[in-house]
Coordinates of C-alpha atoms and ligand atoms in Angstrom, one line a residue:
M1 CA -28.8 -21.2 26.0
S2 CA -28.3 -20.8 29.3
R3 CA -26.4 -23.1 31.4
R4 CA -28.2 -24.2 34.5
I5 CA -26.5 -24.2 38.4
L6 CA -27.8 -26.1 40.6
V7 CA -27.4 -24.6 43.9
L8 CA -27.8 -26.3 47.1
A9 CA -27.2 -24.5 50.3
G10 CA -27.2 -27.3 52.6
D11 CA -27.4 -27.0 56.2
G12 CA -25.7 -24.8 59.5
I13 CA -23.5 -21.3 57.4
G14 CA -24.3 -23.1 54.4
P15 CA -27.0 -21.0 53.2
E16 CA -25.5 -17.8 54.3
I17 CA -21.8 -18.2 52.5
V18 CA -24.1 -19.4 49.5
A19 CA -26.2 -16.5 49.2
E20 CA -22.7 -14.5 49.1
A21 CA -21.8 -16.9 46.0
V22 CA -25.6 -16.2 44.6
R23 CA -24.6 -12.3 44.6
V24 CA -21.1 -13.0 42.7
L25 CA -22.9 -15.2 39.5
E26 CA -25.8 -12.2 39.7
R27 CA -24.0 -9.5 39.4
L28 CA -21.8 -11.6 36.6
R29 CA -25.1 -11.6 34.7
E30 CA -25.7 -8.6 34.9
A31 CA -22.8 -6.1 34.4
H32 CA -20.0 -9.1 32.3
G33 CA -21.9 -11.1 30.3
L34 CA -22.3 -14.6 31.9
D35 CA -25.6 -16.6 30.8
V36 CA -27.0 -18.8 33.4
A37 CA -30.1 -20.0 35.1
L38 CA -30.0 -20.7 38.6
E39 CA -32.1 -23.2 40.0
E40 CA -32.2 -23.9 44.0
G41 CA -32.5 -27.6 45.3
L42 CA -32.7 -29.5 48.9
V43 CA -30.0 -31.4 50.0
G44 CA -28.5 -32.8 53.7
G45 CA -30.1 -32.1 56.9
A46 CA -33.1 -29.1 55.5
A47 CA -33.6 -32.1 53.0
V48 CA -33.7 -34.6 55.8
D49 CA -36.5 -31.7 57.7
A50 CA -38.5 -31.1 54.4
T51 CA -38.8 -34.9 52.7
G52 CA -37.5 -37.4 55.2
S53 CA -34.2 -38.0 52.8
P54 CA -30.9 -36.0 52.6
L55 CA -30.7 -36.4 48.7
P56 CA -34.4 -36.4 47.0
E57 CA -35.0 -37.8 43.9
A58 CA -35.9 -34.6 42.4
T59 CA -31.9 -33.3 43.9
L60 CA -29.8 -35.5 42.2
E61 CA -32.5 -35.5 38.9
A62 CA -31.8 -32.0 38.7
A63 CA -28.4 -32.1 39.7
R64 CA -28.0 -34.5 36.5
R65 CA -29.2 -31.7 34.2
A66 CA -27.5 -29.2 35.8
D67 CA -24.4 -28.1 34.0
A68 CA -22.7 -27.5 37.4
V69 CA -23.4 -27.7 41.0
L70 CA -23.1 -25.2 43.6
L71 CA -22.8 -26.7 47.1
G72 CA -22.4 -25.3 50.5
A73 CA -22.6 -27.8 53.3
V74 CA -24.2 -30.2 55.3
G75 CA -24.5 -31.6 58.6
G76 CA -25.4 -31.0 62.1
P77 CA -25.8 -31.9 65.5
K78 CA -29.9 -31.7 64.9
W79 CA -29.3 -35.2 62.6
D80 CA -26.4 -36.7 64.0
G81 CA -28.8 -39.1 65.9
L82 CA -30.7 -40.2 63.1
P83 CA -29.6 -43.7 61.2
R84 CA -26.6 -43.3 59.2
E85 CA -28.6 -44.1 55.6
R86 CA -30.8 -40.1 56.2
R87 CA -28.1 -38.4 58.5
P88 CA -27.2 -35.0 55.9
E89 CA -23.6 -36.5 54.7
R90 CA -25.1 -38.9 52.9
G91 CA -26.5 -36.6 51.0
L92 CA -23.5 -35.1 49.9
L93 CA -21.9 -38.7 49.2
G94 CA -24.6 -39.5 46.9
L95 CA -24.2 -36.8 44.9
R96 CA -20.9 -37.2 44.3
K97 CA -21.9 -41.1 43.8
G98 CA -24.8 -40.1 41.9
L99 CA -22.9 -38.0 39.1
G100 CA -19.4 -39.5 38.7
L101 CA -17.5 -37.4 40.5
F102 CA -14.5 -39.0 40.7
A103 CA -12.1 -36.2 40.4
N104 CA -12.1 -33.9 43.1
L105 CA -9.3 -30.9 42.9
R106 CA -8.5 -29.3 46.5
P107 CA -5.9 -25.9 45.5
A108 CA -4.3 -24.3 49.0
I109 CA -3.0 -20.9 48.1
L110 CA -1.5 -18.8 50.1
Y111 CA -2.8 -15.2 49.7
P112 CA 0.3 -13.0 50.4
E113 CA -1.7 -10.7 52.3
L114 CA -2.8 -13.6 54.6
A115 CA 0.1 -15.3 55.9
D116 CA -0.4 -13.7 58.8
A117 CA -3.3 -15.9 59.5
S118 CA -1.7 -18.9 59.1
T119 CA -0.4 -20.8 62.2
L120 CA 3.1 -21.5 60.3
R121 CA 5.5 -19.3 60.1
P122 CA 5.2 -16.9 56.9
E123 CA 8.1 -18.2 56.2
V124 CA 7.1 -21.5 55.8
V125 CA 4.0 -20.8 53.6
S126 CA 4.5 -17.6 51.7
G127 CA 4.1 -18.7 48.4
L128 CA 2.4 -21.7 48.7
D129 CA 0.5 -23.3 46.1
L130 CA -1.0 -27.2 45.8
V131 CA -3.3 -28.8 45.0
I132 CA -4.4 -32.3 46.0
V133 CA -6.2 -34.3 43.2
R134 CA -8.4 -36.8 45.5
E135 CA -10.4 -39.7 44.9
L136 CA -13.9 -39.2 45.6
T137 CA -16.4 -41.9 44.8
G138 CA -14.1 -45.2 45.7
G139 CA -12.2 -46.6 48.8
I140 CA -13.5 -47.0 52.2
Y141 CA -16.1 -44.5 51.9
F142 CA -17.9 -46.6 49.5
G143 CA -16.1 -49.8 50.0
E144 CA -18.1 -53.3 50.5
P145 CA -18.8 -55.2 53.3
R146 CA -19.1 -52.4 55.9
G147 CA -21.2 -52.3 59.1
I148 CA -21.6 -52.8 62.1
R149 CA -22.3 -56.9 63.5
T150 CA -22.3 -58.8 66.4
R151 CA -19.9 -61.9 67.0
P152 CA -20.5 -65.5 67.9
D153 CA -19.5 -64.3 71.5
G154 CA -21.8 -61.1 71.9
V155 CA -18.9 -58.7 71.3
R156 CA -19.8 -55.9 68.2
E157 CA -17.5 -55.0 65.6
G158 CA -17.4 -52.1 62.9
Y159 CA -15.3 -53.1 59.4
N160 CA -14.9 -50.9 56.4
T161 CA -13.0 -52.0 53.4
E162 CA -10.6 -50.1 51.7
V163 CA -10.8 -51.1 48.0
Y164 CA -9.5 -49.7 45.0
A165 CA -9.3 -51.8 41.5
E166 CA -7.2 -50.6 38.7
D167 CA -8.9 -48.6 36.2
E168 CA -10.1 -46.2 39.3
I169 CA -6.8 -46.2 40.4
E170 CA -5.6 -44.9 36.6
R171 CA -8.9 -42.2 36.1
I172 CA -7.9 -40.6 39.2
A173 CA -3.7 -40.8 38.5
R174 CA -4.6 -39.2 34.5
V175 CA -6.2 -36.4 35.8
A176 CA -3.0 -35.4 38.4
F177 CA -1.1 -35.7 36.0
E178 CA -3.0 -33.6 33.5
T179 CA -3.2 -31.0 35.9
A180 CA 0.9 -31.5 36.7
R181 CA 1.1 -30.7 33.5
R182 CA -0.7 -27.5 33.7
R183 CA 1.7 -26.3 36.4
A184 CA 4.7 -27.3 37.8
R185 CA 5.3 -30.8 36.5
R186 CA 5.4 -32.5 39.8
L187 CA 3.4 -35.1 41.2
C188 CA 3.2 -36.9 44.5
S189 CA 1.8 -39.7 45.3
V190 CA 0.5 -40.1 48.4
D191 CA -0.6 -44.1 50.4
K192 CA 0.3 -46.7 52.4
A193 CA 1.9 -49.1 50.4
N194 CA 4.0 -50.5 53.2
V195 CA 0.8 -52.1 55.0
L196 CA -1.8 -51.4 52.6
E197 CA -2.8 -54.1 49.6
S198 CA -4.9 -51.2 47.7
S199 CA -2.0 -48.8 48.2
E200 CA 0.5 -51.5 47.2
L201 CA -1.9 -51.8 43.6
W202 CA -2.3 -48.1 44.0
R203 CA 1.6 -47.7 43.8
E204 CA 2.0 -50.1 41.0
V205 CA -0.9 -48.1 38.6
V206 CA 0.1 -44.7 39.1
T207 CA 3.7 -45.3 37.8
R208 CA 2.7 -47.0 35.2
V209 CA 0.5 -44.1 34.5
G210 CA 3.5 -41.8 34.8
A211 CA 5.0 -43.9 31.9
E212 CA 2.9 -42.1 30.1
Y213 CA 3.9 -38.6 31.0
P214 CA 7.7 -38.6 31.3
D215 CA 7.5 -34.9 31.4
V216 CA 6.2 -35.2 35.1
E217 CA 8.5 -36.0 37.8
L218 CA 6.8 -38.4 39.4
S219 CA 7.1 -39.3 43.4
H220 CA 5.3 -41.3 46.4
M221 CA 5.0 -40.7 50.0
Y222 CA 3.9 -42.6 52.6
V223 CA 0.7 -40.6 53.8
D224 CA 2.4 -40.3 57.6
N225 CA 5.6 -38.8 56.3
A226 CA 2.9 -37.4 53.8
A227 CA 1.4 -35.3 56.4
M228 CA 4.5 -34.7 58.3
Q229 CA 5.9 -33.3 55.5
L230 CA 2.7 -30.8 54.6
V231 CA 3.2 -29.0 57.9
R232 CA 7.7 -29.4 57.9
A233 CA 7.9 -27.6 54.4
P234 CA 4.3 -27.7 52.6
K235 CA 6.3 -26.0 49.3
Q236 CA 7.7 -29.3 48.7
F237 CA 4.5 -30.1 46.6
D238 CA 3.0 -29.3 43.5
V239 CA 0.4 -31.7 42.9
V240 CA -0.1 -34.8 45.2
V241 CA -2.5 -37.4 43.9
T242 CA -4.4 -39.7 46.9
T243 CA -7.1 -42.0 48.2
N244 CA -11.0 -40.8 49.1
M245 CA -9.6 -41.1 52.8
F246 CA -6.3 -39.7 52.8
G247 CA -7.6 -36.9 50.6
D248 CA -10.2 -36.1 53.2
I249 CA -7.6 -36.1 56.2
L250 CA -4.6 -34.2 54.1
S251 CA -6.8 -31.6 52.2
D252 CA -8.1 -30.2 55.7
C253 CA -4.1 -30.5 56.6
A254 CA -3.2 -28.4 53.7
A255 CA -5.8 -26.3 54.5
M256 CA -4.9 -24.3 57.4
L257 CA -1.4 -23.7 55.7
T258 CA -3.6 -21.7 53.7
G259 CA -4.3 -19.7 57.6
S260 CA -7.9 -20.8 57.3
I261 CA -10.4 -23.3 56.7
G262 CA -12.9 -20.8 55.2
M263 CA -10.5 -19.6 52.0
L264 CA -10.3 -23.6 50.5
P265 CA -12.4 -24.2 47.3
S266 CA -12.6 -27.1 45.6
A267 CA -14.0 -28.9 42.4
S268 CA -15.9 -31.9 41.5
L269 CA -15.3 -33.7 38.3
N270 CA -17.2 -36.8 36.6
A271 CA -15.2 -38.3 33.1
E272 CA -17.5 -35.0 31.3
G273 CA -16.1 -32.9 33.0
R274 CA -19.5 -31.6 34.8
G275 CA -19.0 -31.1 38.2
M276 CA -20.3 -29.6 42.0
Y277 CA -18.3 -27.4 43.3
E278 CA -17.8 -26.6 47.3
P279 CA -16.3 -25.1 49.9
I280 CA -14.1 -28.2 51.5
H281 CA -15.1 -26.5 55.2
G282 CA -18.1 -28.2 56.8
S283 CA -21.4 -26.7 58.3
A284 CA -19.6 -24.6 61.5
P285 CA -22.6 -25.1 63.4
D286 CA -21.0 -23.3 66.6
I287 CA -21.3 -19.8 64.5
A288 CA -24.3 -21.2 61.7
G289 CA -26.8 -18.3 61.3
K290 CA -24.3 -15.4 63.3
G291 CA -23.9 -13.9 60.0
V292 CA -19.5 -14.8 60.9
A293 CA -18.6 -17.3 58.5
N294 CA -16.4 -16.7 55.8
P295 CA -18.1 -17.0 52.6
L296 CA -14.4 -16.8 50.3
A297 CA -14.1 -20.4 49.9
T298 CA -17.8 -20.8 48.5
I299 CA -17.2 -17.6 46.1
L300 CA -13.6 -19.0 44.8
S301 CA -15.7 -22.3 44.2
V302 CA -18.0 -20.0 41.9
A303 CA -14.2 -19.0 40.2
M304 CA -13.3 -22.7 39.8
M305 CA -17.0 -23.6 37.9
L306 CA -16.6 -20.9 35.9
R307 CA -13.2 -22.2 34.9
H308 CA -14.0 -26.2 34.2
S309 CA -17.7 -26.0 34.2
L310 CA -18.7 -23.1 32.0
D311 CA -15.4 -22.8 29.8
E312 CA -15.4 -18.9 31.6
P313 CA -11.8 -18.6 32.1
E314 CA -11.5 -15.0 32.2
L315 CA -14.8 -14.5 34.6
A316 CA -12.8 -17.5 36.9
A317 CA -9.9 -15.0 37.1
R318 CA -12.2 -12.0 37.4
V319 CA -13.4 -13.7 40.7
E320 CA -10.1 -14.2 41.7
R321 CA -8.7 -11.2 41.2
A322 CA -11.8 -9.8 43.0
V323 CA -10.9 -11.8 46.6
G324 CA -7.3 -10.6 46.0
R325 CA -8.2 -7.0 46.0
V326 CA -10.8 -7.1 49.2
L327 CA -8.2 -9.2 51.1
A328 CA -5.7 -6.3 49.8
Q329 CA -8.4 -3.8 51.3
G330 CA -7.5 -5.5 54.5
L331 CA -11.0 -7.2 54.7
R332 CA -11.3 -10.3 57.3
T333 CA -14.2 -12.2 58.5
P334 CA -13.0 -13.4 62.0
D335 CA -11.4 -16.9 61.2
I336 CA -8.4 -15.3 58.8
A337 CA -8.0 -12.4 61.2
V338 CA -4.9 -12.2 63.2
P339 CA -6.2 -11.4 67.3
G340 CA -6.6 -7.2 67.7
E341 CA -7.5 -7.0 63.6
P342 CA -11.3 -5.5 62.8
T343 CA -13.3 -7.7 61.4
V344 CA -16.4 -7.9 58.7
G345 CA -19.1 -10.0 58.7
T346 CA -20.2 -12.7 56.0
R347 CA -22.6 -10.2 54.1
E348 CA -20.1 -7.7 53.9
M349 CA -17.5 -9.9 52.6
G350 CA -19.9 -10.4 49.8
E351 CA -20.8 -7.5 48.9
A352 CA -17.3 -6.4 48.7
V353 CA -16.1 -8.5 46.3
V354 CA -19.0 -8.0 44.3
A355 CA -18.1 -4.2 44.2
A356 CA -14.5 -5.6 43.6
L357 CA -15.5 -7.6 40.4
D358 CA -15.8 -4.5 38.3
G359 CA -12.8 -3.3 38.5
Ligands
IPM1 C1 -14.9 -33.2 53.0 C2 -16.1 -33.7 53.8 C3 -17.0 -34.9 53.8 C4 -15.8 -35.6 53.4 C5 -17.6 -35.6 54.9 C6 -18.6 -34.3 55.0 C7 -19.0 -36.2 54.6 O1 -15.1 -33.3 55.3 O2 -15.6 -32.9 52.0 O3 -13.5 -33.0 53.2 O4 -15.3 -36.4 54.1 O5 -15.8 -35.9 52.1
MG2 MG1 -13.6 -33.8 54.7

């Protein structure tokens, strides 16, 4: 039976980049034996416009039935004035929570061809290969109580809660240790245990789980230092495990090491290994509709989908090789070009990857 993939293009550049990733899937289906059925759905601002809700029930149900979800991006200035409950971002967060996607893998790999596109010196970033394991369904993103209230003196205050339960920390720690086991066996847990009780417990639980993984070298780092180390000497990291919010911030930082945030894919997995796959960048409203967005992060997200949810490691490697090949051919979207270098658009980049798949 063919596996079902739910495609959620979303907003901004979402539809443009997802279209290229879909062409990659279609080529794999035509010529390389991939048996999948694609279905489309609405999420984010596009869903707000069509249905009034950023996550229509039909989308969540289709996502639950699917073997994997491919998502573009959500959000944009058009919807920023809406009440929080109806903002496009809620659609994304609702999918993560609704599918139980607690483990977010965000690999940052520097393709040798892009060493000059990074804002850091080539010797600092060349050979970079790290993965951030971000907890995705807990912490301050979802913690209660939250809100904006008015104090008795009439002054309003906004508040959120960073909260992590032992079992939540334990399961993300296990994913991180297992990930490290398949790599260079070094895990750095990032927290703010010098200030936050939630981090104190985080560190204690990660250390306890670590006892079951004596073959993995565990270290701990405060988040401010981790941010600094990521730009100072990023190659010291193999696997980083951290909370939802710290992971959000550090993964954007790690992305820039690789030349562009337009290169980074991600996988969000639940306990059964089913997942949602999306580029880590956003909807980039400033360049939406211009045909210049980089589709490679979304195409590389397809590779992660093939590996983690569809059990097709060879096809995953084929997609990754194709991306390497187009970069070696010199194709560059504007975000990964060095000044003065000729550039190609979204469609041309996608077509080149599709052509390189057959090699
Ligand atoms: C990300 C994004 C999201 C997040 C936004 C769009 C809600 O920044 O996936 O990193 O904060 O998790
Ligand atoms: Mg982010």
